[in-house]
């Protein structure tokens, strides 16, 4: 049975400024998500995605972060 629920991300402990979006990378599926705030919804389906292992990156790259941006 598919299960869903809310995940609490300790944004203060991760030094993510309040209101700033951050990148969440699922290391099992290689899916990437942009999350906001401390509370985010996840879903697990034993037939498709029985688990998540997330890596959190607190700073998103913007276009001006790349060398070709002028």
PDB file of C-alpha atoms in Angstrom:
ATOM      1  CA  UNK A   1       0.000   0.000   0.000  1.00  0.00           C
ATOM      2  CA  UNK A   2       1.202   3.459  -0.849  1.00  0.00           C
ATOM      3  CA  UNK A   3       2.048   5.562   2.194  1.00  0.00           C
ATOM      4  CA  UNK A   4       2.528   9.298   2.414  1.00  0.00           C
ATOM      5  CA  UNK A   5       3.503  11.714   5.112  1.00  0.00           C
ATOM      6  CA  UNK A   6       5.315  14.863   6.056  1.00  0.00           C
ATOM      7  CA  UNK A   7       9.073  15.096   6.538  1.00  0.00           C
ATOM      8  CA  UNK A   8      10.533  17.676   8.900  1.00  0.00           C
ATOM      9  CA  UNK A   9      13.730  19.209   7.515  1.00  0.00           C
ATOM     10  CA  UNK A  10      15.804  21.013  10.184  1.00  0.00           C
ATOM     11  CA  UNK A  11      16.540  24.040   7.996  1.00  0.00           C
ATOM     12  CA  UNK A  12      18.092  26.003  10.876  1.00  0.00           C
ATOM     13  CA  UNK A  13      20.504  23.174  11.735  1.00  0.00           C
ATOM     14  CA  UNK A  14      21.398  22.863   8.036  1.00  0.00           C
ATOM     15  CA  UNK A  15      21.981  26.638   7.894  1.00  0.00           C
ATOM     16  CA  UNK A  16      19.383  27.133   5.173  1.00  0.00           C
ATOM     17  CA  UNK A  17      18.022  30.686   5.381  1.00  0.00           C
ATOM     18  CA  UNK A  18      14.293  30.807   6.058  1.00  0.00           C
ATOM     19  CA  UNK A  19      12.336  31.347   2.868  1.00  0.00           C
ATOM     20  CA  UNK A  20      15.172  30.134   0.644  1.00  0.00           C
ATOM     21  CA  UNK A  21      14.417  27.117  -1.567  1.00  0.00           C
ATOM     22  CA  UNK A  22      16.838  24.208  -1.445  1.00  0.00           C
ATOM     23  CA  UNK A  23      17.597  21.177  -3.585  1.00  0.00           C
ATOM     24  CA  UNK A  24      16.729  17.695  -2.369  1.00  0.00           C
ATOM     25  CA  UNK A  25      18.305  14.836  -4.338  1.00  0.00           C
ATOM     26  CA  UNK A  26      16.931  11.310  -3.938  1.00  0.00           C
ATOM     27  CA  UNK A  27      20.061   9.171  -4.155  1.00  0.00           C
ATOM     28  CA  UNK A  28      18.086   5.999  -4.926  1.00  0.00           C
ATOM     29  CA  UNK A  29      16.054   7.292  -7.879  1.00  0.00           C
ATOM     30  CA  UNK A  30      18.243  10.254  -8.918  1.00  0.00           C
ATOM     31  CA  UNK A  31      15.117  12.458  -8.771  1.00  0.00           C
ATOM     32  CA  UNK A  32      15.651  16.067  -7.742  1.00  0.00           C
ATOM     33  CA  UNK A  33      13.162  18.322  -6.000  1.00  0.00           C
ATOM     34  CA  UNK A  34      13.107  21.947  -4.941  1.00  0.00           C
ATOM     35  CA  UNK A  35      11.691  22.201  -1.449  1.00  0.00           C
ATOM     36  CA  UNK A  36      10.756  25.189   0.693  1.00  0.00           C
ATOM     37  CA  UNK A  37      10.517  25.397   4.459  1.00  0.00           C
ATOM     38  CA  UNK A  38      10.690  22.735   7.133  1.00  0.00           C
ATOM     39  CA  UNK A  39       7.672  20.602   6.239  1.00  0.00           C
ATOM     40  CA  UNK A  40       7.555  18.666   2.956  1.00  0.00           C
ATOM     41  CA  UNK A  41       5.379  15.814   1.738  1.00  0.00           C
ATOM     42  CA  UNK A  42       6.812  12.495   0.543  1.00  0.00           C
ATOM     43  CA  UNK A  43       5.189   9.330  -0.741  1.00  0.00           C
ATOM     44  CA  UNK A  44       6.427   5.744  -0.694  1.00  0.00           C
ATOM     45  CA  UNK A  45       5.038   3.067  -2.975  1.00  0.00           C
ATOM     46  CA  UNK A  46       6.491  -0.409  -2.298  1.00  0.00           C
ATOM     47  CA  UNK A  47       6.032  -1.313  -5.978  1.00  0.00           C
ATOM     48  CA  UNK A  48       7.851   1.762  -7.306  1.00  0.00           C
ATOM     49  CA  UNK A  49       9.769   3.672  -4.604  1.00  0.00           C
ATOM     50  CA  UNK A  50       9.915   1.706  -1.339  1.00  0.00           C
ATOM     51  CA  UNK A  51      12.387   4.142   0.289  1.00  0.00           C
ATOM     52  CA  UNK A  52      14.109   7.499  -0.103  1.00  0.00           C
ATOM     53  CA  UNK A  53      17.634   8.547   0.793  1.00  0.00           C
ATOM     54  CA  UNK A  54      17.902  12.305   0.455  1.00  0.00           C
ATOM     55  CA  UNK A  55      20.868  14.590   0.046  1.00  0.00           C
ATOM     56  CA  UNK A  56      20.110  18.247   0.784  1.00  0.00           C
ATOM     57  CA  UNK A  57      21.955  21.074  -0.953  1.00  0.00           C
ATOM     58  CA  UNK A  58      21.291  24.408   0.670  1.00  0.00           C
ATOM     59  CA  UNK A  59      22.307  26.653  -2.210  1.00  0.00           C
ATOM     60  CA  UNK A  60      20.721  26.379  -5.621  1.00  0.00           C
ATOM     61  CA  UNK A  61      22.795  27.360  -8.620  1.00  0.00           C
ATOM     62  CA  UNK A  62      21.531  30.321 -10.571  1.00  0.00           C
ATOM     63  CA  UNK A  63      22.298  31.251 -14.156  1.00  0.00           C
ATOM     64  CA  UNK A  64      24.800  33.911 -13.091  1.00  0.00           C
ATOM     65  CA  UNK A  65      26.788  31.249 -11.189  1.00  0.00           C
ATOM     66  CA  UNK A  66      28.018  29.816 -14.506  1.00  0.00           C
ATOM     67  CA  UNK A  67      31.027  31.109 -16.481  1.00  0.00           C
ATOM     68  CA  UNK A  68      29.010  31.812 -19.619  1.00  0.00           C
ATOM     69  CA  UNK A  69      26.777  34.335 -17.808  1.00  0.00           C
ATOM     70  CA  UNK A  70      27.712  37.953 -18.551  1.00  0.00           C
TER      71      UNK A  70
END
